[in-house]
Amino acid sequence: MQQHFEVAAGSILGQNHRRVSQNNQDAWASLALEQAMIAVVCDGCGSRPNSEVGAQFGAQLTVHTLAQLVAAERPEDELFWQMLKKRLLGGMQTLQKRLGADSQGLLDYWLFTLMGCLVTPETTWIFGLGDGVFAINEQIHPIGPFANNTPPYLAYSLLWDTEKGPDPFQIQIYAQHPTEQVQSVLIGSDGVGDLMDVAENCLPGRPEPVGPLNQFWRCDRYFQNPDQVRRRLAQINREVIRPDWHTRQVRKIPGLLPDDTTLISIRRKRTEGGGKDARCNCR
């Protein structure tokens, strides 16, 4: 699939976490194989002390588990996604034992949302559990928010009492498209919602507008430089300090993204001679 699609990704710390000296609790991972392309974004629970560790582990575990599964199983089968969940939970339990963590440690580490994309030659799948954003072929779909800002987390399955009924924390299939019809895909953490909200704002301290979300799959520069997505998000979220000579005061222009913001963009490679996308207005 790497012959047909290209990937761009990046992540930045949100203003709210920067103010209290917290780490970026988002994580992402991607893997390009001959038979599949896999991308995953995880967002750790902000109220838990080590959720960024779980998010990093969860993103890597998910892409590598999917790589093993697609080599032997078909995603069209319902058991495929059940096996994915089972292996993810097993990986969490294994590392939890190595850390010597109890059930409280489970909550401190493994509460993260999941948003993923699996591209096979036949079908493109968007899946996950919890809040976030995805887009396919220019159509943007937010997932959440959830009541009281409490999205479902996969790790809750490890604590679920089966006497209460069936486990409600199941991996969801949000979209399923024939791959031949897919031109672009984007997945992101819930911070991408804030990014969309400030599209018409100017960059802090600059007259240039932030621009719409579609820049991340339309503009060539994001795919030509592996750090360009992060750089753009950092531009949007930087704090600028400027002197105001009229009032003789220093004015702070805050960044525009309060939450950690992470996205992965996948687009079909252009054929030779296709030229630059005329719809891209990136500078």
PDB file of C-alpha atoms in Angstrom:
ATOM      1  CA  MET A   1       0.000   0.000   0.000  1.00  0.00           C
ATOM      2  CA  GLN A   2       2.972   2.351   0.458  1.00  0.00           C
ATOM      3  CA  GLN A   3       3.204   2.449  -3.329  1.00  0.00           C
ATOM      4  CA  HIS A   4      -0.244   4.048  -3.521  1.00  0.00           C
ATOM      5  CA  PHE A   5      -0.556   6.211  -0.397  1.00  0.00           C
ATOM      6  CA  GLU A   6       1.618   8.673   1.529  1.00  0.00           C
ATOM      7  CA  VAL A   7       1.428   9.755   5.171  1.00  0.00           C
ATOM      8  CA  ALA A   8       1.960  12.993   7.120  1.00  0.00           C
ATOM      9  CA  ALA A   9       1.590  13.317  10.898  1.00  0.00           C
ATOM     10  CA  GLY A  10       2.348  15.532  13.859  1.00  0.00           C
ATOM     11  CA  SER A  11       1.458  16.338  17.462  1.00  0.00           C
ATOM     12  CA  ILE A  12       1.819  19.303  19.801  1.00  0.00           C
ATOM     13  CA  LEU A  13       1.252  20.094  23.462  1.00  0.00           C
ATOM     14  CA  GLY A  14      -1.908  22.080  24.227  1.00  0.00           C
ATOM     15  CA  GLN A  15      -1.893  25.424  26.023  1.00  0.00           C
ATOM     16  CA  ASN A  16      -3.805  24.032  29.016  1.00  0.00           C
ATOM     17  CA  HIS A  17      -1.196  21.342  29.634  1.00  0.00           C
ATOM     18  CA  ARG A  18       1.693  23.732  29.031  1.00  0.00           C
ATOM     19  CA  ARG A  19       0.410  26.106  31.743  1.00  0.00           C
ATOM     20  CA  VAL A  20       0.507  23.373  34.393  1.00  0.00           C
ATOM     21  CA  SER A  21       3.753  21.784  33.112  1.00  0.00           C
ATOM     22  CA  GLN A  22       2.106  18.565  31.951  1.00  0.00           C
ATOM     23  CA  ASN A  23       3.373  16.410  29.125  1.00  0.00           C
ATOM     24  CA  ASN A  24       1.647  15.934  25.795  1.00  0.00           C
ATOM     25  CA  GLN A  25      -0.814  13.125  26.500  1.00  0.00           C
ATOM     26  CA  ASP A  26      -1.492  12.385  22.816  1.00  0.00           C
ATOM     27  CA  ALA A  27       0.434   9.804  20.815  1.00  0.00           C
ATOM     28  CA  TRP A  28       0.448   8.538  17.256  1.00  0.00           C
ATOM     29  CA  ALA A  29       1.939   5.704  15.241  1.00  0.00           C
ATOM     30  CA  SER A  30       1.795   4.541  11.632  1.00  0.00           C
ATOM     31  CA  LEU A  31       3.062   1.599   9.662  1.00  0.00           C
ATOM     32  CA  ALA A  32       3.197   1.100   5.891  1.00  0.00           C
ATOM     33  CA  LEU A  33       3.215  -2.501   4.692  1.00  0.00           C
ATOM     34  CA  GLU A  34       2.909  -4.124   1.323  1.00  0.00           C
ATOM     35  CA  GLN A  35      -0.578  -5.411   2.130  1.00  0.00           C
ATOM     36  CA  ALA A  36      -1.836  -2.619   4.423  1.00  0.00           C
ATOM     37  CA  MET A  37      -1.342   0.889   5.749  1.00  0.00           C
ATOM     38  CA  ILE A  38      -2.091   1.425   9.432  1.00  0.00           C
ATOM     39  CA  ALA A  39      -2.381   4.656  11.436  1.00  0.00           C
ATOM     40  CA  VAL A  40      -3.440   5.202  15.060  1.00  0.00           C
ATOM     41  CA  VAL A  41      -3.930   8.230  17.327  1.00  0.00           C
ATOM     42  CA  CYS A  42      -4.363   7.826  21.094  1.00  0.00           C
ATOM     43  CA  ASP A  43      -5.307  10.503  23.627  1.00  0.00           C
ATOM     44  CA  GLY A  44      -4.532   9.868  27.299  1.00  0.00           C
ATOM     45  CA  CYS A  45      -6.988  10.805  30.035  1.00  0.00           C
ATOM     46  CA  GLY A  46      -5.995  14.244  31.332  1.00  0.00           C
ATOM     47  CA  SER A  47      -6.848  13.510  34.954  1.00  0.00           C
ATOM     48  CA  ARG A  48      -4.529  10.489  35.214  1.00  0.00           C
ATOM     49  CA  PRO A  49      -0.829  10.984  36.051  1.00  0.00           C
ATOM     50  CA  ASN A  50       0.738   8.547  33.563  1.00  0.00           C
ATOM     51  CA  SER A  51      -1.777   8.418  30.738  1.00  0.00           C
ATOM     52  CA  GLU A  52       0.755   9.679  28.188  1.00  0.00           C
ATOM     53  CA  VAL A  53       2.703   6.437  28.796  1.00  0.00           C
ATOM     54  CA  GLY A  54      -0.395   4.388  28.072  1.00  0.00           C
ATOM     55  CA  ALA A  55      -1.196   6.448  24.983  1.00  0.00           C
ATOM     56  CA  GLN A  56       2.302   5.892  23.557  1.00  0.00           C
ATOM     57  CA  PHE A  57       2.168   2.196  24.339  1.00  0.00           C
ATOM     58  CA  GLY A  58      -1.394   1.899  23.010  1.00  0.00           C
ATOM     59  CA  ALA A  59      -0.590   3.536  19.675  1.00  0.00           C
ATOM     60  CA  GLN A  60       2.452   1.320  19.058  1.00  0.00           C
ATOM     61  CA  LEU A  61       0.711  -1.827  20.293  1.00  0.00           C
ATOM     62  CA  THR A  62      -2.302  -1.219  18.055  1.00  0.00           C
ATOM     63  CA  VAL A  63      -0.373  -0.706  14.800  1.00  0.00           C
ATOM     64  CA  HIS A  64       1.852  -3.736  15.371  1.00  0.00           C
ATOM     65  CA  THR A  65      -1.049  -5.946  16.468  1.00  0.00           C
ATOM     66  CA  LEU A  66      -2.979  -4.955  13.356  1.00  0.00           C
ATOM     67  CA  ALA A  67       0.057  -5.717  11.218  1.00  0.00           C
ATOM     68  CA  GLN A  68       0.110  -9.253  12.623  1.00  0.00           C
ATOM     69  CA  LEU A  69      -3.635  -9.703  12.190  1.00  0.00           C
ATOM     70  CA  VAL A  70      -3.919  -8.516   8.582  1.00  0.00           C
ATOM     71  CA  ALA A  71      -1.203 -10.965   7.609  1.00  0.00           C
ATOM     72  CA  ALA A  72      -3.397 -13.870   8.721  1.00  0.00           C
ATOM     73  CA  GLU A  73      -7.020 -12.699   9.043  1.00  0.00           C
ATOM     74  CA  ARG A  74      -9.625 -10.713   7.109  1.00  0.00           C
ATOM     75  CA  PRO A  75     -10.931  -7.415   8.599  1.00  0.00           C
ATOM     76  CA  GLU A  76     -14.317  -8.185   7.010  1.00  0.00           C
ATOM     77  CA  ASP A  77     -14.773 -10.903   9.632  1.00  0.00           C
ATOM     78  CA  GLU A  78     -16.267  -9.749  12.927  1.00  0.00           C
ATOM     79  CA  LEU A  79     -13.793 -11.937  14.805  1.00  0.00           C
ATOM     80  CA  PHE A  80     -10.941  -9.806  13.428  1.00  0.00           C
ATOM     81  CA  TRP A  81     -11.915  -6.808  15.554  1.00  0.00           C
ATOM     82  CA  GLN A  82     -12.660  -8.995  18.563  1.00  0.00           C
ATOM     83  CA  MET A  83      -9.177 -10.487  18.280  1.00  0.00           C
ATOM     84  CA  LEU A  84      -7.705  -6.979  18.044  1.00  0.00           C
ATOM     85  CA  LYS A  85      -9.387  -5.963  21.277  1.00  0.00           C
ATOM     86  CA  LYS A  86      -8.370  -9.186  23.031  1.00  0.00           C
ATOM     87  CA  ARG A  87      -4.718  -8.753  22.061  1.00  0.00           C
ATOM     88  CA  LEU A  88      -4.670  -5.085  23.061  1.00  0.00           C
ATOM     89  CA  LEU A  89      -6.088  -5.891  26.492  1.00  0.00           C
ATOM     90  CA  GLY A  90      -3.611  -8.752  26.826  1.00  0.00           C
ATOM     91  CA  GLY A  91      -0.746  -6.400  26.051  1.00  0.00           C
ATOM     92  CA  MET A  92      -1.950  -3.958  28.696  1.00  0.00           C
ATOM     93  CA  GLN A  93      -2.195  -6.725  31.294  1.00  0.00           C
ATOM     94  CA  THR A  94       1.276  -8.047  30.480  1.00  0.00           C
ATOM     95  CA  LEU A  95       2.915  -4.657  30.907  1.00  0.00           C
ATOM     96  CA  GLN A  96       0.835  -3.934  34.003  1.00  0.00           C
ATOM     97  CA  LYS A  97       2.249  -7.081  35.633  1.00  0.00           C
ATOM     98  CA  ARG A  98       5.797  -6.082  34.664  1.00  0.00           C
ATOM     99  CA  LEU A  99       5.226  -2.692  36.263  1.00  0.00           C
ATOM    100  CA  GLY A 100       3.798  -4.345  39.369  1.00  0.00           C
ATOM    101  CA  ALA A 101       0.734  -2.127  39.101  1.00  0.00           C
ATOM    102  CA  ASP A 102      -2.617  -2.872  40.765  1.00  0.00           C
ATOM    103  CA  SER A 103      -6.068  -1.866  39.471  1.00  0.00           C
ATOM    104  CA  GLN A 104      -5.351   1.742  40.425  1.00  0.00           C
ATOM    105  CA  GLY A 105      -2.216   1.581  38.315  1.00  0.00           C
ATOM    106  CA  LEU A 106      -4.345   0.296  35.474  1.00  0.00           C
ATOM    107  CA  LEU A 107      -6.424   3.472  35.639  1.00  0.00           C
ATOM    108  CA  ASP A 108      -3.340   5.664  35.967  1.00  0.00           C
ATOM    109  CA  TYR A 109      -1.683   4.266  32.832  1.00  0.00           C
ATOM    110  CA  TRP A 110      -4.176   2.736  30.422  1.00  0.00           C
ATOM    111  CA  LEU A 111      -6.997   5.250  30.042  1.00  0.00           C
ATOM    112  CA  PHE A 112      -6.654   6.499  26.478  1.00  0.00           C
ATOM    113  CA  THR A 113      -8.977   6.977  23.539  1.00  0.00           C
ATOM    114  CA  LEU A 114      -8.309   5.243  20.251  1.00  0.00           C
ATOM    115  CA  MET A 115      -8.812   6.466  16.679  1.00  0.00           C
ATOM    116  CA  GLY A 116      -7.414   4.336  13.893  1.00  0.00           C
ATOM    117  CA  CYS A 117      -7.310   3.745  10.156  1.00  0.00           C
ATOM    118  CA  LEU A 118      -6.614   0.478   8.350  1.00  0.00           C
ATOM    119  CA  VAL A 119      -6.165   0.624   4.575  1.00  0.00           C
ATOM    120  CA  THR A 120      -6.124  -2.669   2.686  1.00  0.00           C
ATOM    121  CA  PRO A 121      -6.202  -3.140  -1.096  1.00  0.00           C
ATOM    122  CA  GLU A 122      -9.952  -3.776  -0.906  1.00  0.00           C
ATOM    123  CA  THR A 123     -11.295  -1.717   2.002  1.00  0.00           C
ATOM    124  CA  THR A 124     -10.436   1.277   4.165  1.00  0.00           C
ATOM    125  CA  TRP A 125     -11.630   1.117   7.766  1.00  0.00           C
ATOM    126  CA  ILE A 126     -11.939   3.858  10.380  1.00  0.00           C
ATOM    127  CA  PHE A 127     -12.252   2.416  13.874  1.00  0.00           C
ATOM    128  CA  GLY A 128     -11.797   3.379  17.490  1.00  0.00           C
ATOM    129  CA  LEU A 129     -13.248   3.963  20.914  1.00  0.00           C
ATOM    130  CA  GLY A 130     -13.685   7.367  22.530  1.00  0.00           C
ATOM    131  CA  ASP A 131     -13.699  10.864  21.088  1.00  0.00           C
ATOM    132  CA  GLY A 132     -11.718  12.272  18.180  1.00  0.00           C
ATOM    133  CA  VAL A 133     -12.103  13.357  14.560  1.00  0.00           C
ATOM    134  CA  PHE A 134     -11.822  11.578  11.222  1.00  0.00           C
ATOM    135  CA  ALA A 135     -12.259  12.652   7.604  1.00  0.00           C
ATOM    136  CA  ILE A 136     -12.582  10.696   4.368  1.00  0.00           C
ATOM    137  CA  ASN A 137     -12.608  12.349   0.940  1.00  0.00           C
ATOM    138  CA  GLU A 138     -13.266  15.874   2.268  1.00  0.00           C
ATOM    139  CA  GLN A 139     -16.060  14.726   4.608  1.00  0.00           C
ATOM    140  CA  ILE A 140     -15.233  15.493   8.262  1.00  0.00           C
ATOM    141  CA  HIS A 141     -16.780  13.501  11.116  1.00  0.00           C
ATOM    142  CA  PRO A 142     -16.318  14.387  14.803  1.00  0.00           C
ATOM    143  CA  ILE A 143     -16.767  11.592  17.364  1.00  0.00           C
ATOM    144  CA  GLY A 144     -18.026  12.914  20.714  1.00  0.00           C
ATOM    145  CA  PRO A 145     -17.874  14.866  22.908  1.00  0.00           C
ATOM    146  CA  PHE A 146     -19.262  12.614  25.614  1.00  0.00           C
ATOM    147  CA  ALA A 147     -21.260  13.630  28.675  1.00  0.00           C
ATOM    148  CA  ASN A 148     -19.183  15.129  31.495  1.00  0.00           C
ATOM    149  CA  ASN A 149     -16.101  14.859  29.270  1.00  0.00           C
ATOM    150  CA  THR A 150     -15.842  11.142  30.086  1.00  0.00           C
ATOM    151  CA  PRO A 151     -15.269   9.155  26.886  1.00  0.00           C
ATOM    152  CA  PRO A 152     -15.231   5.349  26.992  1.00  0.00           C
ATOM    153  CA  TYR A 153     -11.792   3.787  27.353  1.00  0.00           C
ATOM    154  CA  LEU A 154     -10.801   0.328  26.182  1.00  0.00           C
ATOM    155  CA  ALA A 155      -9.087  -0.449  29.504  1.00  0.00           C
ATOM    156  CA  TYR A 156     -12.446  -0.285  31.290  1.00  0.00           C
ATOM    157  CA  SER A 157     -13.071  -3.757  29.841  1.00  0.00           C
ATOM    158  CA  LEU A 158     -10.447  -5.104  32.251  1.00  0.00           C
ATOM    159  CA  LEU A 159     -12.532  -3.874  35.188  1.00  0.00           C
ATOM    160  CA  TRP A 160     -15.977  -4.671  33.808  1.00  0.00           C
ATOM    161  CA  ASP A 161     -18.167  -6.948  35.930  1.00  0.00           C
ATOM    162  CA  THR A 162     -19.769  -9.416  33.514  1.00  0.00           C
ATOM    163  CA  GLU A 163     -22.656  -9.884  35.941  1.00  0.00           C
ATOM    164  CA  LYS A 164     -23.798  -6.404  34.930  1.00  0.00           C
ATOM    165  CA  GLY A 165     -24.286  -7.563  31.356  1.00  0.00           C
ATOM    166  CA  PRO A 166     -22.291  -7.562  28.102  1.00  0.00           C
ATOM    167  CA  ASP A 167     -19.104  -5.517  28.043  1.00  0.00           C
ATOM    168  CA  PRO A 168     -20.051  -2.130  26.480  1.00  0.00           C
ATOM    169  CA  PHE A 169     -16.457  -1.088  25.742  1.00  0.00           C
ATOM    170  CA  GLN A 170     -16.102  -2.459  22.233  1.00  0.00           C
ATOM    171  CA  ILE A 171     -14.008  -1.163  19.336  1.00  0.00           C
ATOM    172  CA  GLN A 172     -16.352   0.715  16.997  1.00  0.00           C
ATOM    173  CA  ILE A 173     -16.244   0.724  13.202  1.00  0.00           C
ATOM    174  CA  TYR A 174     -16.961   4.348  12.274  1.00  0.00           C
ATOM    175  CA  ALA A 175     -16.580   4.041   8.500  1.00  0.00           C
ATOM    176  CA  GLN A 176     -15.886   1.459   5.822  1.00  0.00           C
ATOM    177  CA  HIS A 177     -15.100   2.479   2.224  1.00  0.00           C
ATOM    178  CA  PRO A 178     -13.841   0.692  -0.879  1.00  0.00           C
ATOM    179  CA  THR A 179     -10.169   1.655  -1.059  1.00  0.00           C
ATOM    180  CA  GLU A 180     -10.369   2.359  -4.791  1.00  0.00           C
ATOM    181  CA  GLN A 181     -12.722   5.246  -3.933  1.00  0.00           C
ATOM    182  CA  VAL A 182     -10.529   6.703  -1.166  1.00  0.00           C
ATOM    183  CA  GLN A 183      -8.452   9.772  -2.040  1.00  0.00           C
ATOM    184  CA  SER A 184      -7.670  11.040   1.456  1.00  0.00           C
ATOM    185  CA  VAL A 185      -8.102  10.105   5.106  1.00  0.00           C
ATOM    186  CA  LEU A 186      -7.383  12.016   8.303  1.00  0.00           C
ATOM    187  CA  ILE A 187      -7.636  10.817  11.887  1.00  0.00           C
ATOM    188  CA  GLY A 188      -7.030  12.971  14.931  1.00  0.00           C
ATOM    189  CA  SER A 189      -7.468  13.460  18.652  1.00  0.00           C
ATOM    190  CA  ASP A 190     -10.280  15.643  19.978  1.00  0.00           C
ATOM    191  CA  GLY A 191      -7.885  18.601  19.866  1.00  0.00           C
ATOM    192  CA  VAL A 192      -8.443  18.640  16.091  1.00  0.00           C
ATOM    193  CA  GLY A 193     -11.909  19.989  16.886  1.00  0.00           C
ATOM    194  CA  ASP A 194     -10.282  23.108  18.359  1.00  0.00           C
ATOM    195  CA  LEU A 195      -8.085  23.318  15.265  1.00  0.00           C
ATOM    196  CA  MET A 196     -11.181  23.428  13.056  1.00  0.00           C
ATOM    197  CA  ASP A 197     -12.791  26.085  15.272  1.00  0.00           C
ATOM    198  CA  VAL A 198      -9.898  28.538  14.729  1.00  0.00           C
ATOM    199  CA  ALA A 199      -9.613  28.035  10.951  1.00  0.00           C
ATOM    200  CA  GLU A 200     -10.475  31.679  10.232  1.00  0.00           C
ATOM    201  CA  ASN A 201      -8.268  33.108  12.990  1.00  0.00           C
ATOM    202  CA  CYS A 202      -4.855  34.543  12.214  1.00  0.00           C
ATOM    203  CA  LEU A 203      -1.709  32.838  13.416  1.00  0.00           C
ATOM    204  CA  PRO A 204      -0.510  34.414  16.695  1.00  0.00           C
ATOM    205  CA  GLY A 205       1.385  37.579  15.819  1.00  0.00           C
ATOM    206  CA  ARG A 206       0.990  37.085  12.050  1.00  0.00           C
ATOM    207  CA  PRO A 207      -1.615  38.128   9.435  1.00  0.00           C
ATOM    208  CA  GLU A 208      -1.769  34.636   7.884  1.00  0.00           C
ATOM    209  CA  PRO A 209      -4.961  32.666   8.628  1.00  0.00           C
ATOM    210  CA  VAL A 210      -4.792  29.239  10.246  1.00  0.00           C
ATOM    211  CA  GLY A 211      -6.726  27.759   7.342  1.00  0.00           C
ATOM    212  CA  PRO A 212      -9.130  24.825   7.076  1.00  0.00           C
ATOM    213  CA  LEU A 213      -8.432  21.258   8.094  1.00  0.00           C
ATOM    214  CA  ASN A 214      -8.247  20.115   4.477  1.00  0.00           C
ATOM    215  CA  GLN A 215      -4.829  21.776   4.112  1.00  0.00           C
ATOM    216  CA  PHE A 216      -3.381  18.702   5.833  1.00  0.00           C
ATOM    217  CA  TRP A 217      -4.327  16.401   2.984  1.00  0.00           C
ATOM    218  CA  ARG A 218      -4.350  18.875   0.085  1.00  0.00           C
ATOM    219  CA  CYS A 219      -0.973  20.579   0.523  1.00  0.00           C
ATOM    220  CA  ASP A 220       2.169  18.881  -0.754  1.00  0.00           C
ATOM    221  CA  ARG A 221       4.498  20.397   1.831  1.00  0.00           C
ATOM    222  CA  TYR A 222       3.093  18.248   4.643  1.00  0.00           C
ATOM    223  CA  PHE A 223       4.108  15.107   2.768  1.00  0.00           C
ATOM    224  CA  GLN A 224       7.479  16.399   1.614  1.00  0.00           C
ATOM    225  CA  ASN A 225       8.836  17.155   5.101  1.00  0.00           C
ATOM    226  CA  PRO A 226       8.142  14.653   7.917  1.00  0.00           C
ATOM    227  CA  ASP A 227       8.156  17.438  10.533  1.00  0.00           C
ATOM    228  CA  GLN A 228       5.940  19.891   8.659  1.00  0.00           C
ATOM    229  CA  VAL A 229       2.636  18.947  10.332  1.00  0.00           C
ATOM    230  CA  ARG A 230       4.137  19.444  13.787  1.00  0.00           C
ATOM    231  CA  ARG A 231       5.675  22.743  12.690  1.00  0.00           C
ATOM    232  CA  ARG A 232       2.349  24.034  11.444  1.00  0.00           C
ATOM    233  CA  LEU A 233       0.566  23.019  14.636  1.00  0.00           C
ATOM    234  CA  ALA A 234       3.350  24.699  16.632  1.00  0.00           C
ATOM    235  CA  GLN A 235       2.878  27.921  14.622  1.00  0.00           C
ATOM    236  CA  ILE A 236      -0.815  27.874  15.431  1.00  0.00           C
ATOM    237  CA  ASN A 237      -0.166  27.285  19.106  1.00  0.00           C
ATOM    238  CA  ARG A 238       2.852  29.469  19.869  1.00  0.00           C
ATOM    239  CA  GLU A 239       2.664  32.318  22.358  1.00  0.00           C
ATOM    240  CA  VAL A 240       3.877  35.667  21.042  1.00  0.00           C
ATOM    241  CA  ILE A 241       5.006  38.522  23.277  1.00  0.00           C
ATOM    242  CA  ARG A 242       4.886  41.965  21.707  1.00  0.00           C
ATOM    243  CA  PRO A 243       5.598  45.428  23.173  1.00  0.00           C
ATOM    244  CA  ASP A 244       2.708  47.877  22.937  1.00  0.00           C
ATOM    245  CA  TRP A 245       4.496  51.219  22.613  1.00  0.00           C
ATOM    246  CA  HIS A 246       1.279  53.209  22.919  1.00  0.00           C
ATOM    247  CA  THR A 247       0.399  51.817  26.347  1.00  0.00           C
ATOM    248  CA  ARG A 248       4.009  51.035  27.287  1.00  0.00           C
ATOM    249  CA  GLN A 249       3.048  47.503  28.196  1.00  0.00           C
ATOM    250  CA  VAL A 250       3.987  44.047  27.045  1.00  0.00           C
ATOM    251  CA  ARG A 251       1.144  42.222  25.327  1.00  0.00           C
ATOM    252  CA  LYS A 252       0.927  38.430  25.210  1.00  0.00           C
ATOM    253  CA  ILE A 253      -0.818  36.807  22.244  1.00  0.00           C
ATOM    254  CA  PRO A 254      -1.747  33.265  23.323  1.00  0.00           C
ATOM    255  CA  GLY A 255      -1.648  30.129  21.210  1.00  0.00           C
ATOM    256  CA  LEU A 256      -4.914  28.941  19.719  1.00  0.00           C
ATOM    257  CA  LEU A 257      -5.041  25.272  20.722  1.00  0.00           C
ATOM    258  CA  PRO A 258      -5.991  24.639  24.362  1.00  0.00           C
ATOM    259  CA  ASP A 259      -5.807  20.839  24.125  1.00  0.00           C
ATOM    260  CA  ASP A 260      -3.068  18.535  22.881  1.00  0.00           C
ATOM    261  CA  THR A 261      -3.586  18.196  19.133  1.00  0.00           C
ATOM    262  CA  THR A 262      -2.510  15.247  17.022  1.00  0.00           C
ATOM    263  CA  LEU A 263      -3.374  14.192  13.477  1.00  0.00           C
ATOM    264  CA  ILE A 264      -2.341  11.708  10.813  1.00  0.00           C
ATOM    265  CA  SER A 265      -3.166  12.440   7.190  1.00  0.00           C
ATOM    266  CA  ILE A 266      -3.110   9.809   4.454  1.00  0.00           C
ATOM    267  CA  ARG A 267      -3.628  10.587   0.783  1.00  0.00           C
ATOM    268  CA  ARG A 268      -3.369   8.777  -2.493  1.00  0.00           C
ATOM    269  CA  LYS A 269      -0.127   9.503  -4.329  1.00  0.00           C
ATOM    270  CA  ARG A 270      -0.558  11.521  -7.489  1.00  0.00           C
ATOM    271  CA  THR A 271       0.288   9.953 -10.809  1.00  0.00           C
ATOM    272  CA  GLU A 272       3.294  11.310 -12.684  1.00  0.00           C
ATOM    273  CA  GLY A 273       2.501  14.594 -14.340  1.00  0.00           C
ATOM    274  CA  GLY A 274      -0.376  15.239 -11.959  1.00  0.00           C
ATOM    275  CA  GLY A 275       1.169  18.517 -10.822  1.00  0.00           C
ATOM    276  CA  LYS A 276       0.366  20.519  -7.719  1.00  0.00           C
ATOM    277  CA  ASP A 277      -3.186  20.400  -6.414  1.00  0.00           C
ATOM    278  CA  ALA A 278      -4.759  23.647  -7.579  1.00  0.00           C
ATOM    279  CA  ARG A 279      -7.055  23.639  -4.545  1.00  0.00           C
ATOM    280  CA  CYS A 280      -4.169  24.012  -2.123  1.00  0.00           C
ATOM    281  CA  ASN A 281      -3.588  27.579  -0.968  1.00  0.00           C
ATOM    282  CA  CYS A 282      -0.689  26.789   1.365  1.00  0.00           C
ATOM    283  CA  ARG A 283       2.100  29.319   1.463  1.00  0.00           C
TER     284      ARG A 283
END
